[in-house]
mmCIF file of C-alpha atoms in Angstrom:
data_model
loop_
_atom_site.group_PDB
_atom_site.id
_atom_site.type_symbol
_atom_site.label_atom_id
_atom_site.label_comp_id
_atom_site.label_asym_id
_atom_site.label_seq_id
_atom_site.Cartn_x
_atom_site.Cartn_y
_atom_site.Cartn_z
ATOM 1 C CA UNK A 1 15.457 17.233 17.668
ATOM 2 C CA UNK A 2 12.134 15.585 17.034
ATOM 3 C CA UNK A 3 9.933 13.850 19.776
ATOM 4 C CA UNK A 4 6.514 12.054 18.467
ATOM 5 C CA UNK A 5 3.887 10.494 20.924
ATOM 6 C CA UNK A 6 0.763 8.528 19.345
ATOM 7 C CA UNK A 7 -2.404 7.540 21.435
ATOM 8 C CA UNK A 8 -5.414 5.033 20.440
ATOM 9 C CA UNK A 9 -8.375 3.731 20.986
ATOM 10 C CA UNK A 10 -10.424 1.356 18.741
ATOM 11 C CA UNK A 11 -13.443 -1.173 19.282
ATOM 12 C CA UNK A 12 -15.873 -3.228 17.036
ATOM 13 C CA UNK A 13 -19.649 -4.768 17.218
ATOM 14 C CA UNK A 14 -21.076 -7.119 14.664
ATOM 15 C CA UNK A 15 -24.639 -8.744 14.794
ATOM 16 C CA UNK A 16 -25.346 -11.965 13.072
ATOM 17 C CA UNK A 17 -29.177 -12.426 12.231
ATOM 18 C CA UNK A 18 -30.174 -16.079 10.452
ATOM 19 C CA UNK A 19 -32.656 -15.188 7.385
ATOM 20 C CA UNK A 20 -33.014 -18.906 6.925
ATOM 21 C CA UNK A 21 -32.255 -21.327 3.810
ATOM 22 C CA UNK A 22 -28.602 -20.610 4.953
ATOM 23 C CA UNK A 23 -28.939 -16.845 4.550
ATOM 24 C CA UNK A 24 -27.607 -14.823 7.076
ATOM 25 C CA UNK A 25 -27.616 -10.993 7.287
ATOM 26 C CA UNK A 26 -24.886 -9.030 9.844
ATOM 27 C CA UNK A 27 -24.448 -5.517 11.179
ATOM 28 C CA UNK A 28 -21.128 -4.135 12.326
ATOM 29 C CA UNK A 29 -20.037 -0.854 13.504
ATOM 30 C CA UNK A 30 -16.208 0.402 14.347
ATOM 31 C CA UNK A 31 -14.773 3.342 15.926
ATOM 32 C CA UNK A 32 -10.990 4.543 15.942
ATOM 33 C CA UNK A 33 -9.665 7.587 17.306
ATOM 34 C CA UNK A 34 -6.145 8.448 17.508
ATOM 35 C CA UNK A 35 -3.994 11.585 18.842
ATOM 36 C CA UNK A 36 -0.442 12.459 17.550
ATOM 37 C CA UNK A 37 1.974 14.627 18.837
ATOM 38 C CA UNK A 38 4.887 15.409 16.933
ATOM 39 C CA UNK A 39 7.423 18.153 18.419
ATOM 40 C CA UNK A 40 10.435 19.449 16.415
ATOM 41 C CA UNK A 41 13.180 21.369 18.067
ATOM 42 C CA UNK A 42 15.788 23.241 15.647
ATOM 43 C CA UNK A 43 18.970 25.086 17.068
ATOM 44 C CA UNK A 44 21.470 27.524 15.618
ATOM 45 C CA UNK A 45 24.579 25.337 15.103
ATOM 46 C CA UNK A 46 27.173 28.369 16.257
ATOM 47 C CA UNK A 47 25.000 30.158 18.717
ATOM 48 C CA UNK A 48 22.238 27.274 20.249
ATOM 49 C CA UNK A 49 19.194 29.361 19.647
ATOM 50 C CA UNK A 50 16.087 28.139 19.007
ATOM 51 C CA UNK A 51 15.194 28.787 15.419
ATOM 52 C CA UNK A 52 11.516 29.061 15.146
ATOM 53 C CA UNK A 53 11.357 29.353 11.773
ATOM 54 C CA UNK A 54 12.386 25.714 11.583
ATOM 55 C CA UNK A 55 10.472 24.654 14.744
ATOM 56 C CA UNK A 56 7.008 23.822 15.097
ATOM 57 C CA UNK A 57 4.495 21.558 17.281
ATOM 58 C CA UNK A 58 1.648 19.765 15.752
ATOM 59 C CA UNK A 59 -1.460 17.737 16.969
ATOM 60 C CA UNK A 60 -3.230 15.767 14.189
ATOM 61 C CA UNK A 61 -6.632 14.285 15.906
ATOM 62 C CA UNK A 62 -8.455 11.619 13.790
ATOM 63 C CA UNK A 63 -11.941 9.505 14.446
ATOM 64 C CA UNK A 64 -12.992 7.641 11.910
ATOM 65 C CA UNK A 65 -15.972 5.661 11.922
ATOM 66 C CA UNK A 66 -17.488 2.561 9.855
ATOM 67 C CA UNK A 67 -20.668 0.972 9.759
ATOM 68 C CA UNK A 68 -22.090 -1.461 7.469
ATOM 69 C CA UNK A 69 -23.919 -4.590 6.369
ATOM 70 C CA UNK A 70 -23.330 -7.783 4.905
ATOM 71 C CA UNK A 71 -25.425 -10.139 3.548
ATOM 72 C CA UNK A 72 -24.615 -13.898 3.244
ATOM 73 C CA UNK A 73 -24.881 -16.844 2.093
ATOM 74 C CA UNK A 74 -23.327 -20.245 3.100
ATOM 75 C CA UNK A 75 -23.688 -23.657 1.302
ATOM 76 C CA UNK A 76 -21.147 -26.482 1.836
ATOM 77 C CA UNK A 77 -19.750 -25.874 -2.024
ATOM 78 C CA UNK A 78 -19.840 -21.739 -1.883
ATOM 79 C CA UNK A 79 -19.788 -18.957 0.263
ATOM 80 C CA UNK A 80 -20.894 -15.432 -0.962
ATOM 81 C CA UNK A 81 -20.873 -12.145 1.367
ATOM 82 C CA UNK A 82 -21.923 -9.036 -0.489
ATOM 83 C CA UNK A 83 -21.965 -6.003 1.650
ATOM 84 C CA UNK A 84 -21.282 -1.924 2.234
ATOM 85 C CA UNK A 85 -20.197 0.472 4.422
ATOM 86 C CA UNK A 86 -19.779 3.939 5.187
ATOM 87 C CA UNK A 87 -17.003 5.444 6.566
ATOM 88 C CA UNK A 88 -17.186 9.213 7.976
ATOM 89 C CA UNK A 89 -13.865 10.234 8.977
ATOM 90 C CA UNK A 90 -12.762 13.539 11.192
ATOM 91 C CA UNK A 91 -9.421 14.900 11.245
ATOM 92 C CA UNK A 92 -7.929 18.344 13.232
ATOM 93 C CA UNK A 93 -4.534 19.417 12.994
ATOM 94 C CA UNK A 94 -3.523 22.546 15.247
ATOM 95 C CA UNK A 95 0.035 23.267 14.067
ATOM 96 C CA UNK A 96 2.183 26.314 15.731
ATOM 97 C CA UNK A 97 5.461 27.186 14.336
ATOM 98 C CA UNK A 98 7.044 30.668 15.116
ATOM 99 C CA UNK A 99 4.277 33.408 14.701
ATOM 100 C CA UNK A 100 2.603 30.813 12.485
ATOM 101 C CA UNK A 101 -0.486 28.505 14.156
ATOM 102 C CA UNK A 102 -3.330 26.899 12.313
ATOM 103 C CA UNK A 103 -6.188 25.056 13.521
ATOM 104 C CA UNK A 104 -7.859 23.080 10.621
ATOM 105 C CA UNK A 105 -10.721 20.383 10.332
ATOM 106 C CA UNK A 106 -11.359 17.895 7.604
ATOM 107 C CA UNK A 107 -14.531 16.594 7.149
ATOM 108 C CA UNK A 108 -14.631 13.389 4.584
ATOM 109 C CA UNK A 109 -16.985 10.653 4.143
ATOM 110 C CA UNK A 110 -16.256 7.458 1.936
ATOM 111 C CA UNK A 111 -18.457 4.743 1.206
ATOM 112 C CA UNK A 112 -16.646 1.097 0.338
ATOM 113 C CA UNK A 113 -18.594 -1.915 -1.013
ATOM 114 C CA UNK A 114 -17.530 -5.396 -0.140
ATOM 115 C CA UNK A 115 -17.655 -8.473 -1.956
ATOM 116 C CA UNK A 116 -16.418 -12.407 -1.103
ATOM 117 C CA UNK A 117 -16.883 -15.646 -2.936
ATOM 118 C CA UNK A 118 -15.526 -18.833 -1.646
ATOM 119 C CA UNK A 119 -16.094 -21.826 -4.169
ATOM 120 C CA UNK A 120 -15.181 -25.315 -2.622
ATOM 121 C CA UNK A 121 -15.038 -27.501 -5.347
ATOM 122 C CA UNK A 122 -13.619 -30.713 -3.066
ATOM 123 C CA UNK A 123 -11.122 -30.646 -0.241
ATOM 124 C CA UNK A 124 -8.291 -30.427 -2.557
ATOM 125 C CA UNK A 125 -9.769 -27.587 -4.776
ATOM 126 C CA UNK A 126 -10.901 -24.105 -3.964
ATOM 127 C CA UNK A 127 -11.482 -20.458 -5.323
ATOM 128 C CA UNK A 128 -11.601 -17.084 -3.473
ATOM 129 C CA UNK A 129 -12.613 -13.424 -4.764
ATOM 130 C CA UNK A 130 -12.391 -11.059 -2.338
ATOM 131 C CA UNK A 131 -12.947 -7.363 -3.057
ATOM 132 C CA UNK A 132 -12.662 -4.406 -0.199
ATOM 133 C CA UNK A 133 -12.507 -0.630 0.106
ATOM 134 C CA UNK A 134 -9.811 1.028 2.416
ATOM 135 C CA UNK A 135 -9.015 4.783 3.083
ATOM 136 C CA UNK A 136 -5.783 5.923 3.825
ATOM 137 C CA UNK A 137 -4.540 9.258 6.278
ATOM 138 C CA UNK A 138 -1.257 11.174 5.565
ATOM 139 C CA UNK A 139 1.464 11.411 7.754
ATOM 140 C CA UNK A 140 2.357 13.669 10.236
ATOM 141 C CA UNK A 141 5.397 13.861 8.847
ATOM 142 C CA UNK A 142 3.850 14.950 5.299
ATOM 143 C CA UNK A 143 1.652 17.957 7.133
ATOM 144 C CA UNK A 144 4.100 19.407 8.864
ATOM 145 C CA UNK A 145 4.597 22.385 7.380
ATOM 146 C CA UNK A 146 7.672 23.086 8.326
ATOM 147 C CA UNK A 147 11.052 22.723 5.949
ATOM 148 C CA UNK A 148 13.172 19.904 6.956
ATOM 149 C CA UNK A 149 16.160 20.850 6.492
ATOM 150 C CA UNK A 150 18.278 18.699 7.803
ATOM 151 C CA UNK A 151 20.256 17.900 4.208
ATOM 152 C CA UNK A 152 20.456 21.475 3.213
ATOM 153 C CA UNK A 153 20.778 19.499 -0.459
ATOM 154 C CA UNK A 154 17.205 18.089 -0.185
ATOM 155 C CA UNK A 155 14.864 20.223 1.579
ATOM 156 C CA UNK A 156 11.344 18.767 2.363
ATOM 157 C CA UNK A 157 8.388 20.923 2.502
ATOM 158 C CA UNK A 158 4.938 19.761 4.411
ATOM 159 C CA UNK A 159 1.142 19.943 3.115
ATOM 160 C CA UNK A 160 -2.039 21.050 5.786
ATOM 161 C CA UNK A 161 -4.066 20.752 2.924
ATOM 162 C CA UNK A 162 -3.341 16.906 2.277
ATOM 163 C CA UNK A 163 -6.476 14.620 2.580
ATOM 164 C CA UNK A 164 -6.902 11.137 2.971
ATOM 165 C CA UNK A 165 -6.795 8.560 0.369
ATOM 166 C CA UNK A 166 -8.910 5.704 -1.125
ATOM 167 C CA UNK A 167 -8.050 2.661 -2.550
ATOM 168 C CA UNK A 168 -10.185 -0.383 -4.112
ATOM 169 C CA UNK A 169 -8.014 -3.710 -3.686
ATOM 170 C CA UNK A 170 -9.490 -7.008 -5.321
ATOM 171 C CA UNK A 171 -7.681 -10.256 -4.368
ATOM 172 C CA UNK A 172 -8.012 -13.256 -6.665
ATOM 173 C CA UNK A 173 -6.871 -16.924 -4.937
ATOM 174 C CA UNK A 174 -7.190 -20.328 -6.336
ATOM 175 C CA UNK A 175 -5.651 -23.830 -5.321
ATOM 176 C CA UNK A 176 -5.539 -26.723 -6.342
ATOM 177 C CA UNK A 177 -3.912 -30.497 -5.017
ATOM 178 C CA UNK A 178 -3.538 -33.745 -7.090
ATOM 179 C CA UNK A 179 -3.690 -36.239 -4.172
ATOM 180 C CA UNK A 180 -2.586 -39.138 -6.891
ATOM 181 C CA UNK A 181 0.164 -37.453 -8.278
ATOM 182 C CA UNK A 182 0.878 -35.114 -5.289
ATOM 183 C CA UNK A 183 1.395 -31.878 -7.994
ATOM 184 C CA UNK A 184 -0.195 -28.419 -6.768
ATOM 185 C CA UNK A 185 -0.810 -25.745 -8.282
ATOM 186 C CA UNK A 186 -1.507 -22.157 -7.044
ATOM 187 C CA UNK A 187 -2.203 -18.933 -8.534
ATOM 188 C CA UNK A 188 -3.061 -15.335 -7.057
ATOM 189 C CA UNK A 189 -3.989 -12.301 -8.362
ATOM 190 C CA UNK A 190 -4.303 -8.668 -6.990
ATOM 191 C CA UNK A 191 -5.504 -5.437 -8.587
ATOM 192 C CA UNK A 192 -5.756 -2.154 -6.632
ATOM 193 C CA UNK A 193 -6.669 1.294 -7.691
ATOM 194 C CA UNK A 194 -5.798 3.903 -5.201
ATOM 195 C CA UNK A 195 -7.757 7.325 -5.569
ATOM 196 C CA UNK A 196 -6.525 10.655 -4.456
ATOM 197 C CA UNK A 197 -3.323 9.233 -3.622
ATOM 198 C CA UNK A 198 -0.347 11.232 -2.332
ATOM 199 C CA UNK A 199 2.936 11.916 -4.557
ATOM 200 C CA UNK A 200 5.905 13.709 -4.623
ATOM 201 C CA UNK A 201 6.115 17.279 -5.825
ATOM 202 C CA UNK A 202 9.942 18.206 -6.721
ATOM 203 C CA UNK A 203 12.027 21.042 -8.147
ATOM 204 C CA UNK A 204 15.211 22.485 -8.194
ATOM 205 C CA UNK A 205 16.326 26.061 -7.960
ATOM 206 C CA UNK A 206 19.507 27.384 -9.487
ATOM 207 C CA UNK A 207 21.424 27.050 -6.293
ATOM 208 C CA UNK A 208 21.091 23.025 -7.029
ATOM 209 C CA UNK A 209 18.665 21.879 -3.841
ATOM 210 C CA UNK A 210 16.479 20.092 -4.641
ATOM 211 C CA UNK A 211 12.602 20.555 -3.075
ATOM 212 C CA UNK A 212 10.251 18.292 -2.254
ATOM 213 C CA UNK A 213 6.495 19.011 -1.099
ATOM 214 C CA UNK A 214 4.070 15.619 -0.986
ATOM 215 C CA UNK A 215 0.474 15.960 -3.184
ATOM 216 C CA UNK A 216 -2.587 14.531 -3.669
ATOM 217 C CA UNK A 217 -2.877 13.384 -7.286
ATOM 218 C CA UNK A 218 -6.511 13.418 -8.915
ATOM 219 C CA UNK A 219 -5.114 11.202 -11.414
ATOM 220 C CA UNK A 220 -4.843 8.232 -8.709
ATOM 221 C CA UNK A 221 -2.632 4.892 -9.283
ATOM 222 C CA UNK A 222 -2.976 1.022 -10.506
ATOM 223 C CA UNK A 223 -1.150 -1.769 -9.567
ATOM 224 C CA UNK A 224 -1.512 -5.450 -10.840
ATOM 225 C CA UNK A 225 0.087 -8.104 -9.883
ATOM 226 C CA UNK A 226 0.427 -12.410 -10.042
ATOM 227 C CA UNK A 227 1.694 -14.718 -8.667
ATOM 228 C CA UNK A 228 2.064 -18.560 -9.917
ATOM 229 C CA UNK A 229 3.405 -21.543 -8.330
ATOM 230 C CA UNK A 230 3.482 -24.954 -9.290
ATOM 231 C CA UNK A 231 5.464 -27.576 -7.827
ATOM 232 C CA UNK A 232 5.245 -31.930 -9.422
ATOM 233 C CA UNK A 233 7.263 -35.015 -8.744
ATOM 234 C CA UNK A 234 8.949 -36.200 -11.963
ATOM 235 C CA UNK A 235 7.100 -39.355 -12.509
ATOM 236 C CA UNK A 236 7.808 -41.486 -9.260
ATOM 237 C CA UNK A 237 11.296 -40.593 -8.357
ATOM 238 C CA UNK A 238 12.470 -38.408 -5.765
ATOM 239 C CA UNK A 239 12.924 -35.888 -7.740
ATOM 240 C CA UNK A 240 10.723 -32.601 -8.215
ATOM 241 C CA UNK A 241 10.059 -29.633 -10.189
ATOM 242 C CA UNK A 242 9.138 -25.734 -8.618
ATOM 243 C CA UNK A 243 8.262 -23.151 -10.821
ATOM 244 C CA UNK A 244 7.472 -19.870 -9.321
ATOM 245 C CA UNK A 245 6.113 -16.958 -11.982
ATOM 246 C CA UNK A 246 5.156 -13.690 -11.115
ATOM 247 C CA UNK A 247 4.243 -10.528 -13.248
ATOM 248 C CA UNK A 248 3.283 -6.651 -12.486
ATOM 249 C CA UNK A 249 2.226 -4.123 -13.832
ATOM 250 C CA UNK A 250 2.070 -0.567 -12.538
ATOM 251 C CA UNK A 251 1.173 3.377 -13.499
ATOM 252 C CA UNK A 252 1.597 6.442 -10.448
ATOM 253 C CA UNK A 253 2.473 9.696 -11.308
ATOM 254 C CA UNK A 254 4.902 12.679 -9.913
ATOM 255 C CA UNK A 255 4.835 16.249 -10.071
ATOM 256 C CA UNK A 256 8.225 18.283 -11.582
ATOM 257 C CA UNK A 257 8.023 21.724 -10.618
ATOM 258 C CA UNK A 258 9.321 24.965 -12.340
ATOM 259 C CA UNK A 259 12.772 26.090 -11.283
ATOM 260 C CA UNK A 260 11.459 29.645 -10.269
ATOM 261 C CA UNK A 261 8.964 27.887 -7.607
ATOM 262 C CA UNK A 262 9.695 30.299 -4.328
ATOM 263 C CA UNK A 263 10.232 27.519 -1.347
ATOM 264 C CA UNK A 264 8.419 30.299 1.389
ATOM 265 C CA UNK A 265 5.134 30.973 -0.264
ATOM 266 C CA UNK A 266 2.708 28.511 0.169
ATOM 267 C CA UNK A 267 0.671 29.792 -2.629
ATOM 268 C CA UNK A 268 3.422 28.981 -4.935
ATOM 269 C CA UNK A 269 4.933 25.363 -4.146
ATOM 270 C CA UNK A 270 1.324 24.328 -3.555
ATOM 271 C CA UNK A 271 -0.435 25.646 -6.756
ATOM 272 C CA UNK A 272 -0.285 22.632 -9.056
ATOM 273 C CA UNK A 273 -0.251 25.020 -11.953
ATOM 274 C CA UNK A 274 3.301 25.218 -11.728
ATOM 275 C CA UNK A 275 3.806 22.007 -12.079
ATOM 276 C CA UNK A 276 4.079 19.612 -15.111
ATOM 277 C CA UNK A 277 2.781 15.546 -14.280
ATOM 278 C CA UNK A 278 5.483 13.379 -15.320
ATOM 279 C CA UNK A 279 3.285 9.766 -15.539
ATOM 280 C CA UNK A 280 5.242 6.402 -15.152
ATOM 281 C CA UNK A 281 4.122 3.046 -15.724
ATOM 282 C CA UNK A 282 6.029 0.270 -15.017
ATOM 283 C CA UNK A 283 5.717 -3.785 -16.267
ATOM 284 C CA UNK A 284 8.203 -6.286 -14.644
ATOM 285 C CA UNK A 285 7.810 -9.804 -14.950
ATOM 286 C CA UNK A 286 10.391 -13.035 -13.623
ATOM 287 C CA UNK A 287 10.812 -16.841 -13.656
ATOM 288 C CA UNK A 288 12.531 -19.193 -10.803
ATOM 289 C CA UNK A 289 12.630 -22.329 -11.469
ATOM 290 C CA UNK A 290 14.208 -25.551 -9.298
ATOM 291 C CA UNK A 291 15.100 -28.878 -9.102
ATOM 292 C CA UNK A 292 15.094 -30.682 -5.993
ATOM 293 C CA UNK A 293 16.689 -34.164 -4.625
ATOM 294 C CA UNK A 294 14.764 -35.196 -1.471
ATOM 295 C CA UNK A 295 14.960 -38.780 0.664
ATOM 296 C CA UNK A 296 15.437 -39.519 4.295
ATOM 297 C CA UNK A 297 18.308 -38.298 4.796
ATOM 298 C CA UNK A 298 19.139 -35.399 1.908
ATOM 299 C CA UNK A 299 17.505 -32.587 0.465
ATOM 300 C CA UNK A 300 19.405 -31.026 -2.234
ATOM 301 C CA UNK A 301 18.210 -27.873 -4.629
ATOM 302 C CA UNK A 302 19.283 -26.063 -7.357
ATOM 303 C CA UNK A 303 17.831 -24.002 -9.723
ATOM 304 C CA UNK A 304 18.265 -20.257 -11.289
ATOM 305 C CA UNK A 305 15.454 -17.091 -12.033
ATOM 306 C CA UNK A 306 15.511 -13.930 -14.340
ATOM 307 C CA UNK A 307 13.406 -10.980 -13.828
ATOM 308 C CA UNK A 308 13.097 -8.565 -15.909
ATOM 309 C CA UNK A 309 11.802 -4.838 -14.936
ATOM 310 C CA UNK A 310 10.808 -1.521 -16.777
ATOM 311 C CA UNK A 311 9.942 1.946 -16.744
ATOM 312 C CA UNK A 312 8.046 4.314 -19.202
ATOM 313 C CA UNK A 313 7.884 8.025 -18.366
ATOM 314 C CA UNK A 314 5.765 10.836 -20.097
ATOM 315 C CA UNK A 315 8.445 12.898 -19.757
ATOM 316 C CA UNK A 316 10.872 10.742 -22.309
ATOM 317 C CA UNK A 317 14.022 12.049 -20.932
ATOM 318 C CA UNK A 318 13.551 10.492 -18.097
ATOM 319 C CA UNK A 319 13.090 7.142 -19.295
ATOM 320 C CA UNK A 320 15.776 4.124 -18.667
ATOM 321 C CA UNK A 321 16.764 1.070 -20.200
ATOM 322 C CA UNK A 322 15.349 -2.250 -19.076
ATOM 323 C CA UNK A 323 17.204 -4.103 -17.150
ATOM 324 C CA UNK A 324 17.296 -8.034 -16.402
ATOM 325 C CA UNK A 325 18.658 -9.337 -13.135
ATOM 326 C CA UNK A 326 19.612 -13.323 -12.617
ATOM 327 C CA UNK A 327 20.443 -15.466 -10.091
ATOM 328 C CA UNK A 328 21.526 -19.064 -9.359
ATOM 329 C CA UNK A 329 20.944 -20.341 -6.024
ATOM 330 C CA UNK A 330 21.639 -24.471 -4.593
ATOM 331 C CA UNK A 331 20.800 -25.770 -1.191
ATOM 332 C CA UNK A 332 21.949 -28.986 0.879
ATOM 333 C CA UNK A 333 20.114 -30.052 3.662
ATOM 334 C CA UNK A 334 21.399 -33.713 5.928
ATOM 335 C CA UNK A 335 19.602 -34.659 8.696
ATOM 336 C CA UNK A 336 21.856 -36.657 11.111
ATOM 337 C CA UNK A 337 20.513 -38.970 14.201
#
């Protein structure tokens, strides 16, 4: 049995100073603080006792802080903010578990630069780069150091010693309308590198369960994406045609632990040592494409897409085949008086 309770609290101020010659400078400070409770209950399944072993109570306490400042400036063809921030963040955990209780604070401070460009080239055109830094806390659920057991086939193992992540996300956006020929085109782009993210550590023992303990990887992650989307009326009929194009590309890595890991020391399922990185990336990339009918009255549809999706290990055993996955897809739409 498992009962959770999360409080919060958060606020913001910003000040907004005019430099002149449409410069502007502004201040802003946050503050979040949360409190989570998380409770887990385990009984003996023939006698009802409380196991303790397998129960445990743990408070995870977290402020976290920003303040930065931004400097801008606004003309009616471009926008551009540049800016920073710091970010000192606070977290306690007090976890008690049979004879077992810990009382742990993490200290952490990040720093995140901010960028955003707006370019309106008319009313019909416009670009937008936007860059921002965002950390990231584990879960309760990952800390708890406590095996869940509840598939005796899969046994999950928690991490104190977890600490929060970082990521750097940029965001690419651009639009454009042809009023005379009513096309439109629009493309986005996103790239994000995530440092000191959290994975999965696994192993199995000879027994066949399988363990699983999450990680913070020092490698850290990318992810790239786009998206494409353009839509035209064929010539002046009522006819039209949608494309919609997207790609990604990927990389992460896991953690595949040695078979003689022992599941109750902490010193062995948590030293990365005995553990070999298995890195993945992964490229997938797809095409839709339709054709659409629409007057007064009808709206008909039809069209078809392919994607196609795969996955490169370091550890080559592990890799698979690509695979391609189609579809067809129509749609009829009357509208009656």
């Amino acid at each position: 049995y498992t009962k959770s309770q999360t409080q919060s609290i958060n606020g913001r101020l910003s000040y907004t100073e005019p430099l002149g010659k449409n410069f502007y400078i502004e201040a802003n400070y946050s503050y979040n603080y949360s409190r989570s409770k998380s409770t887990k209950d385990t009984y003996d399944r023939l006698t009802g006792v409380r196991d303790d072993e397998y129960s445990s109570n743990i408070t995870n306490t977290v402020h976290r802080q920003s303040a930065g400042i931004n400097l801008r400036k606004q003309e009616e063809k471009y926008n551009i903010t540049i800016g920073a921030s710091i970010q000192p963040q606070k977290t306690r955990n007090i976890t008690q578990t049979g004879s077992f209780n810990r009382d742990t604070t993490l200290k952490v401070l990040n720093w995140a630069p901010n960028a955003r460009v707006d370019f309106n080239f008319s009313d019909y055109q416009m670009l937008r780069i936007n860059y921002r830094g965002q950390s990231s806390q584990p879960s309760l659920t990952q800390m708890m150091p406590v095996p869940d057991n509840s598939n005796p086939q899969r046994v999950t193992l928690g991490n104190l010693g977890l600490t929060p992540s970082f990521a750097h996300n940029l965001m690419m956006m651009y639009n454009s309308t042809n009023t005379q020929t009513y096309a439109s085109f629009n493309a986005n782009m996103n790239l994000s590198y995530r440092m000191n993210n959290i994975v999965n550590a696994s192993w199995n023992d000879d027994s066949g369960v399988t363990y699983t303990v999450p990680m913070n990887n020092d490698r850290g992650s990318w992810n790239a994406g786009t998206f494409i989307m353009y839509n035209t009326p064929i010539a002046k009929s009522k006819f039209s045609i949608m494309s919609f194009t997207n790609g990604n590309f990927s990389t992460g890595t896991s953690l595949v632990g040695d078979k003689d890991i022992d599941p109750t020391s902490e010193r062995s399922y948590l030293n990365l040592a005995n553990y070999t990185q298995n890195i993945y990336r992964t490229v997938s990339a797809g095409e839709n494409l339709r054709l659409v009918y629409r007057d007064d009255i009808f709206e008909v549809s039809t069209g078809g897409g392919t994607r196609y999706s795969r996955t490169f290990y370091s550890i080559n055993e592990k890799t698979k085949p690509a695979t391609w996955t189609s579809n067809v897809q129509g749609n009829f739409i009357a509208k009656v008086p």
